[in-house]
Short mmCIF file of C-alpha atoms in Angstrom, two decimals:
data_model
loop_
_atom_site.label_atom_id
_atom_site.label_comp_id
_atom_site.label_asym_id
_atom_site.label_seq_id
_atom_site.Cartn_x
_atom_site.Cartn_y
_atom_site.Cartn_z
CA MET W 8 -49.62 -43.71 -1.67
CA SER W 9 -47.91 -46.67 0.48
CA ALA W 10 -46.44 -44.59 2.95
CA MET W 11 -42.66 -44.70 2.41
CA THR W 12 -43.27 -42.97 -1.12
CA GLN W 13 -45.35 -39.84 1.65
CA ALA W 14 -42.34 -40.01 3.87
CA PHE W 15 -40.66 -40.15 0.45
CA GLY W 16 -42.28 -36.74 -1.15
CA LEU W 17 -41.98 -35.20 2.49
CA CYS W 18 -38.72 -35.25 3.09
CA ALA W 19 -37.90 -33.68 -0.34
CA LEU W 20 -40.30 -31.22 0.41
CA ALA W 21 -39.02 -30.54 3.30
CA ALA W 22 -35.64 -30.52 2.14
CA VAL W 23 -36.04 -27.27 -0.51
CA LEU W 24 -37.44 -25.25 2.17
CA ALA W 25 -34.69 -25.44 3.14
CA LEU W 26 -32.75 -25.21 0.33
CA THR W 27 -35.31 -22.04 0.23
CA ALA W 28 -34.19 -20.11 3.58
CA SER W 29 -31.29 -20.71 3.81
CA ALA W 30 -30.40 -18.81 0.22
CA THR W 31 -33.82 -16.46 0.83
CA PRO W 32 -31.19 -14.36 3.55
CA THR W 33 -28.19 -14.09 1.18
CA ALA W 34 -30.64 -12.83 -1.64
CA ALA W 35 -32.02 -10.57 0.65
CA GLN W 36 -28.73 -9.53 1.44
CA SER W 37 -27.53 -9.27 -2.38
CA ASP W 38 -30.64 -7.21 -2.84
CA ALA W 39 -30.39 -5.13 -0.39
CA VAL W 40 -26.49 -4.45 -0.61
CA ALA W 41 -27.66 -3.74 -4.27
CA ALA W 42 -30.18 -0.95 -3.29
CA PHE W 43 -27.03 1.48 -0.60
CA TYR W 44 -24.86 1.93 -3.44
CA ARG W 45 -27.71 1.98 -6.54
CA GLY W 46 -27.37 6.18 -6.86
CA ARG W 47 -25.22 7.14 -4.30
CA THR W 48 -21.26 7.88 -4.46
CA VAL W 49 -18.78 6.27 -2.63
CA GLN W 50 -15.66 8.22 -1.85
CA ALA W 51 -12.39 5.90 -2.08
CA VAL W 52 -10.14 8.51 -0.40
CA VAL W 53 -5.99 8.64 -1.47
CA GLY W 54 -3.76 10.08 0.65
CA TYR W 55 -1.27 11.82 -1.85
CA THR W 56 -1.30 14.38 -3.97
CA PRO W 57 -1.93 14.38 -7.27
CA GLY W 58 0.83 12.25 -9.98
CA SER W 59 1.25 10.27 -7.30
CA THR W 60 1.31 6.36 -8.40
CA PHE W 61 -0.26 5.69 -5.01
CA GLU W 62 -2.34 8.36 -6.34
CA LEU W 63 -2.35 7.10 -10.11
CA TYR W 64 -3.11 3.67 -9.08
CA LEU W 65 -6.62 4.31 -6.78
CA ARG W 66 -8.17 6.71 -10.07
CA MET W 67 -6.98 3.85 -12.43
CA PHE W 68 -9.15 1.26 -10.37
CA VAL W 69 -11.96 3.07 -9.86
CA ARG W 70 -12.66 3.34 -13.56
CA HIS W 71 -12.97 0.06 -13.12
CA LEU W 72 -14.56 -0.79 -10.03
CA GLY W 73 -18.09 0.65 -10.10
CA ARG W 74 -19.66 -1.60 -12.43
CA HIS W 75 -18.34 -4.61 -10.27
CA VAL W 76 -20.24 -3.31 -7.22
CA PRO W 77 -23.76 -3.94 -6.61
CA GLY W 78 -25.66 -0.88 -7.80
CA ASN W 79 -22.98 0.06 -9.49
CA PRO W 80 -22.53 4.15 -7.72
CA ASN W 81 -20.11 6.39 -8.47
CA ILE W 82 -17.06 6.30 -6.98
CA VAL W 83 -14.67 10.09 -6.98
CA VAL W 84 -11.40 9.98 -5.92
CA GLN W 85 -10.20 12.01 -1.99
CA HIS W 86 -7.29 13.67 -1.71
CA MET W 87 -6.38 13.68 1.84
CA PRO W 88 -2.49 14.53 1.50
CA GLY W 89 -0.31 14.18 4.45
CA ALA W 90 2.29 12.34 6.56
CA GLY W 91 2.85 9.02 4.21
CA SER W 92 -1.37 8.99 4.50
CA LEU W 93 -1.62 8.97 7.66
CA LYS W 94 -3.41 10.96 7.77
CA ALA W 95 -5.40 9.64 5.18
CA THR W 96 -4.80 6.06 7.11
CA ALA W 97 -5.89 7.42 10.16
CA TYR W 98 -9.28 9.10 8.82
CA LEU W 99 -10.21 6.08 7.56
CA ALA W 100 -9.64 4.90 10.72
CA GLY W 101 -10.81 6.43 13.26
CA VAL W 102 -13.19 9.21 11.81
CA ALA W 103 -15.30 8.05 8.13
CA PRO W 104 -18.38 6.99 7.63
CA ARG W 105 -17.87 3.23 9.06
CA ASP W 106 -21.48 1.71 6.36
CA GLY W 107 -19.41 1.60 2.62
CA SER W 108 -19.59 4.38 2.02
CA VAL W 109 -16.30 5.20 1.95
CA ILE W 110 -13.06 2.97 0.96
CA GLY W 111 -9.08 3.42 0.34
CA ILE W 112 -5.35 3.28 -0.42
CA ILE W 113 -2.91 3.38 2.26
CA ASN W 114 0.59 3.18 1.91
CA PRO W 115 1.12 0.33 3.53
CA VAL W 116 4.43 1.38 6.48
CA THR W 117 1.49 3.06 8.03
CA THR W 118 0.64 -0.33 9.51
CA ILE W 119 3.26 -0.37 11.39
CA GLU W 120 2.50 3.18 12.71
CA PRO W 121 0.98 2.62 16.18
CA MET W 122 3.95 0.37 17.23
CA ILE W 123 6.56 2.88 16.21
CA ASP W 124 4.27 6.24 18.13
CA PRO W 125 1.72 4.97 20.27
CA ALA W 126 1.14 8.08 22.13
CA ASN W 127 0.33 9.73 18.76
CA THR W 128 -0.99 7.29 17.00
CA LYS W 129 -4.75 5.68 18.18
CA PHE W 130 -5.60 3.13 15.37
CA ASP W 131 -4.94 -0.63 14.84
CA PRO W 132 -4.81 -2.16 11.39
CA ARG W 133 -6.15 -5.03 12.14
CA THR W 134 -9.00 -3.86 12.33
CA PHE W 135 -9.45 -2.55 8.69
CA ASN W 136 -11.99 -4.18 6.48
CA TRP W 137 -8.86 -5.08 3.50
CA LEU W 138 -10.19 -5.27 0.39
CA GLY W 139 -6.85 -6.70 -1.08
CA SER W 140 -3.83 -4.86 -2.81
CA LEU W 141 -2.81 -4.01 -6.32
CA ASN W 142 0.56 -5.77 -5.82
CA SER W 143 3.27 -6.48 -3.77
CA GLU W 144 6.07 -3.30 -4.15
CA ILE W 145 9.73 -3.81 -3.62
CA SER W 146 11.38 -0.85 -1.46
CA THR W 147 14.64 1.80 -3.53
CA CYS W 148 16.07 5.64 -3.22
CA GLY W 149 16.49 6.89 -6.54
CA PHE W 150 19.27 9.59 -7.17
CA TRP W 151 19.36 12.75 -10.07
CA ALA W 152 22.28 13.84 -8.48
CA LYS W 153 25.47 12.43 -10.97
CA ASP W 154 27.94 11.20 -8.52
CA LEU W 155 25.97 8.99 -7.02
CA ARG W 156 25.05 6.09 -8.93
CA THR W 157 26.66 2.83 -7.17
CA LEU W 158 25.91 1.49 -3.44
CA ALA W 159 29.60 3.08 -2.98
CA ASP W 160 28.72 6.34 -3.99
CA LEU W 161 26.89 7.43 -1.21
CA LYS W 162 28.99 6.84 1.07
CA ARG W 163 31.16 9.07 0.23
CA ARG W 164 29.89 12.12 1.69
CA GLU W 165 26.76 12.77 3.74
CA VAL W 166 23.34 12.32 0.85
CA VAL W 167 20.04 14.64 1.08
CA VAL W 168 16.78 13.23 0.35
CA GLY W 169 13.46 14.33 0.44
CA SER W 170 10.38 14.13 1.66
CA THR W 171 6.93 14.11 2.38
CA GLY W 172 7.04 14.20 6.69
CA PRO W 173 8.19 12.33 9.24
CA ALA W 174 6.65 8.86 9.27
CA SER W 175 6.46 8.12 5.47
CA GLY W 176 8.24 6.03 3.36
CA SER W 177 10.53 8.12 1.95
CA THR W 178 11.51 9.37 6.05
CA VAL W 179 11.13 5.75 6.95
CA ASP W 180 13.56 3.95 4.93
CA ALA W 181 15.83 5.84 5.04
CA ARG W 182 16.22 6.82 8.68
CA VAL W 183 16.64 3.11 8.35
CA LEU W 184 19.01 1.63 5.51
CA GLY W 185 21.48 4.25 6.25
CA PRO W 186 22.59 2.87 9.79
CA LEU W 187 22.68 -0.70 8.20
CA ALA W 188 24.46 1.00 4.65
CA GLY W 189 27.15 3.10 5.78
CA ILE W 190 25.47 5.90 4.22
CA ASN W 191 25.01 9.25 5.68
CA PHE W 192 21.37 10.47 5.04
CA LYS W 193 19.24 14.01 5.80
CA VAL W 194 16.16 14.30 5.31
CA VAL W 195 14.01 17.72 4.62
CA THR W 196 10.96 17.19 4.64
CA SER W 197 9.17 20.23 3.60
CA TYR W 198 7.41 18.23 0.65
CA PRO W 199 3.48 17.54 0.20
CA GLY W 200 3.73 14.30 -1.92
CA LEU W 201 5.90 12.57 -3.43
CA THR W 202 4.92 14.42 -6.79
CA GLU W 203 6.93 17.24 -5.29
CA VAL W 204 10.10 15.16 -4.21
CA ARG W 205 10.65 14.07 -6.81
CA LEU W 206 10.02 17.47 -9.19
CA ALA W 207 12.21 18.77 -6.26
CA ALA W 208 15.51 16.56 -7.15
CA GLU W 209 15.59 16.90 -10.21
CA ARG W 210 15.48 20.82 -10.04
CA GLY W 211 18.86 19.91 -7.85
CA GLU W 212 17.57 20.40 -4.75
CA PHE W 213 18.51 17.65 -2.70
CA ASP W 214 20.03 14.43 -4.28
CA GLY W 215 17.25 12.45 -4.72
CA HIS W 216 14.50 10.39 -2.31
CA CYS W 217 13.99 7.34 -1.02
CA GLY W 218 10.49 4.83 -0.63
CA LEU W 219 10.73 5.58 -4.11
CA GLN W 220 8.59 2.36 -5.15
CA LEU W 221 10.11 0.82 -8.35
CA SER W 222 6.48 0.08 -9.33
CA ALA W 223 6.30 4.32 -10.25
CA ILE W 224 9.41 4.03 -11.43
CA LYS W 225 8.08 1.82 -14.09
CA THR W 226 5.36 4.16 -14.54
CA LEU W 227 6.69 7.54 -14.48
CA ALA W 228 9.96 7.27 -14.18
CA TRP W 229 10.52 4.71 -16.49
CA ASP W 230 13.15 7.06 -19.52
CA ASP W 231 14.41 8.88 -16.89
CA PHE W 232 16.33 4.93 -15.07
CA LYS W 233 17.16 3.39 -19.02
CA SER W 234 18.37 6.59 -19.12
CA GLY W 235 20.28 6.77 -16.81
CA ARG W 236 19.00 9.85 -15.48
CA ILE W 237 18.16 8.51 -12.06
CA ALA W 238 19.58 6.48 -10.66
CA VAL W 239 18.76 3.44 -8.91
CA PRO W 240 21.77 1.33 -5.97
CA VAL W 241 19.48 0.56 -3.81
CA GLN W 242 16.19 -2.18 -3.15
CA MET W 243 15.17 -2.79 -0.17
CA ALA W 244 12.91 -6.41 -0.03
CA LEU W 245 12.60 -9.47 1.42
CA ALA W 246 13.46 -10.85 -2.28
CA LYS W 247 14.78 -8.34 -5.05
CA HIS W 248 12.92 -8.10 -7.64
CA ALA W 249 12.85 -10.44 -10.55
CA GLU W 250 13.42 -7.52 -13.72
CA PHE W 251 16.49 -5.49 -11.69
CA PRO W 252 18.65 -8.61 -10.45
CA GLU W 253 21.39 -5.45 -10.76
CA ILE W 254 20.27 -3.90 -8.46
CA PRO W 255 22.17 -4.99 -5.00
CA ASN W 256 18.93 -5.72 -2.13
CA ALA W 257 20.22 -3.94 1.01
CA TYR W 258 18.54 -7.27 2.86
CA ASP W 259 21.23 -9.03 1.63
CA LEU W 260 24.04 -6.52 2.90
CA ALA W 261 22.91 -7.63 6.52
CA THR W 262 24.69 -9.94 7.81
CA LYS W 263 22.84 -9.48 11.74
CA GLU W 264 19.93 -11.19 12.58
CA GLU W 265 18.81 -7.92 14.07
CA ASP W 266 19.37 -5.98 11.09
CA ARG W 267 18.22 -8.68 9.44
CA ALA W 268 14.55 -8.01 12.20
CA LEU W 269 14.62 -5.02 11.95
CA PHE W 270 14.68 -4.78 8.16
CA ARG W 271 11.35 -7.22 8.05
CA LEU W 272 9.51 -5.08 9.87
CA ILE W 273 10.09 -1.33 8.08
CA PHE W 274 10.16 -3.18 4.57
CA GLY W 275 8.20 -6.78 4.86
CA PRO W 276 4.61 -3.74 5.06
CA TRP W 277 5.46 -3.15 1.43
CA ALA W 278 5.00 -7.39 0.17
CA TYR W 279 1.35 -5.81 0.42
CA GLY W 280 2.33 -2.67 -1.64
CA ARG W 281 -0.78 -0.76 -3.17
CA PRO W 282 -3.46 -1.88 0.28
CA LEU W 283 -7.20 -1.01 0.11
CA LEU W 284 -9.48 -0.58 2.68
CA ALA W 285 -13.44 -0.47 3.96
CA PRO W 286 -13.81 1.11 7.53
CA PRO W 287 -13.82 -1.01 10.80
CA ASP W 288 -16.97 -1.74 11.86
CA VAL W 289 -18.74 -1.18 8.09
CA PRO W 290 -21.20 -3.91 7.35
CA ARG W 291 -20.43 -7.74 6.59
CA GLU W 292 -22.37 -8.44 3.70
CA ARG W 293 -21.06 -4.45 2.51
CA VAL W 294 -17.61 -5.49 3.35
CA ALA W 295 -18.01 -8.89 1.19
CA ALA W 296 -19.54 -7.07 -2.05
CA LEU W 297 -16.69 -4.39 -2.19
CA ARG W 298 -14.24 -7.56 -1.97
CA ALA W 299 -16.18 -9.27 -4.30
CA ALA W 300 -16.22 -6.44 -7.17
CA PHE W 301 -12.25 -5.82 -5.99
CA GLN W 302 -11.39 -9.39 -7.35
CA ALA W 303 -13.67 -8.84 -11.13
CA ALA W 304 -11.89 -5.65 -10.87
CA VAL W 305 -8.31 -7.07 -11.12
CA ALA W 306 -9.06 -9.17 -13.26
CA ASP W 307 -11.06 -7.31 -15.85
CA PRO W 308 -9.29 -7.47 -19.48
CA ALA W 309 -9.57 -2.86 -19.40
CA PHE W 310 -8.69 -2.70 -16.47
CA LEU W 311 -5.55 -5.61 -17.34
CA ALA W 312 -5.72 -3.56 -20.73
CA GLU W 313 -5.09 -0.17 -19.66
CA ALA W 314 -2.28 -1.08 -16.73
CA ALA W 315 -0.12 -3.10 -19.96
CA LYS W 316 -0.06 0.75 -21.44
CA ILE W 317 1.31 2.94 -18.95
CA ASN W 318 3.50 -0.43 -17.31
CA MET W 319 1.34 -0.48 -14.27
CA GLU W 320 2.02 -3.45 -12.19
CA VAL W 321 -0.81 -5.56 -11.62
CA GLN W 322 -0.17 -7.82 -9.14
CA PRO W 323 -2.94 -8.72 -7.12
CA MET W 324 -3.62 -9.89 -3.38
CA ALA W 325 -6.66 -11.33 -1.49
CA PRO W 326 -7.32 -10.34 2.08
CA ASP W 327 -7.01 -13.11 4.22
CA ALA W 328 -3.04 -12.66 2.67
CA ILE W 329 -3.10 -9.57 4.18
CA ASP W 330 -4.04 -9.78 7.47
CA LYS W 331 -1.74 -12.63 7.99
CA LEU W 332 1.07 -10.20 6.44
CA VAL W 333 0.22 -7.78 9.25
CA ALA W 334 0.04 -9.47 12.15
CA ASP W 335 2.96 -11.44 11.14
CA VAL W 336 4.67 -7.49 11.07
CA LEU W 337 2.42 -6.62 14.58
CA ARG W 338 4.04 -9.85 15.98
CA THR W 339 7.71 -8.33 16.47
CA PRO W 340 9.93 -8.53 18.95
CA ALA W 341 10.57 -5.64 21.25
CA PRO W 342 13.52 -4.64 21.48
CA VAL W 343 13.69 -4.34 17.41
CA ILE W 344 10.89 -1.38 17.39
CA ALA W 345 12.79 0.05 20.67
CA ARG W 346 15.88 0.31 18.23
CA ALA W 347 13.19 1.26 15.08
CA ARG W 348 11.63 4.66 17.28
CA VAL W 349 15.37 5.45 17.81
CA LEU W 350 16.65 5.33 14.76
CA LEU W 351 12.87 6.99 13.36
CA GLY W 352 13.03 9.36 16.32
CA ALA W 353 9.79 8.80 17.88
CA GLN W 354 10.23 9.32 21.23
CA ASN W 355 11.20 12.46 19.94
CA ARG W 356 7.56 12.95 18.94
#
């Protein structure tokens, strides 16, 4: 054997050993993740009562998610209603185990709460391990009162709306939309979940409610919307929903930059409408496995077929996109945050 041939052989052997060495930790990590999840029950926390669209999205999705996680754990939904999912968000941020055995879905508006009420909200949304979002949302207000059919109707009298709590999207939307659009809202905040709010509105206990997502209309109230039993006079998003171009967008009505900045702060988080996450400090290899499982499950034909049956919107968003949107919202200038705090009554909490 020539010296050159021998040298080449040694180099090739070294390359193979290097590749093997670099691949071995990945395989070992994968085996460790599978061992962790095998036979385990994972809790999937949702901050709403049964029947809400957040609960509907989560319950349907986790039926498919488990088979894409190494070790195929059983995933069960745990309801933790309170303050428009702020209770669940705080639990995921500071109390839940940080080992990958708990995941959750939250109302994206809770990610701005540390800026609105820093004295009582101690988590940092940038520390969450986002797994992905199931769709991008557009918020609306829906009304069962027969005299509230158009945006002009809303300006003619006091409009009473139901809500799940002072920090919930249903309250936040009304308190911000009111001054921007010239609507006199009275908010009743005594309901445990939006399902109860919707049923109370149907009974005529108040006129309707804000914080009604277009995806909720499509999945839970489509017949009422198409028949005109429920009216949706306004939508709140940075751009209109393609399927509802006839509904006025409050963002288009804002003529002052300070109003548009306030709008972006409050309604911008709905761009990452149904985000799933793991708590902070979960081991990286388990986060990577959960993210890969999310990506596989959200493209799973069985999940997509089930979603299509109930008219559920699925518009997946990657974790890095959520990270960017959260960071953008958290860069909101201090004067805009101060104005939001006044509108939302945060200084009185």
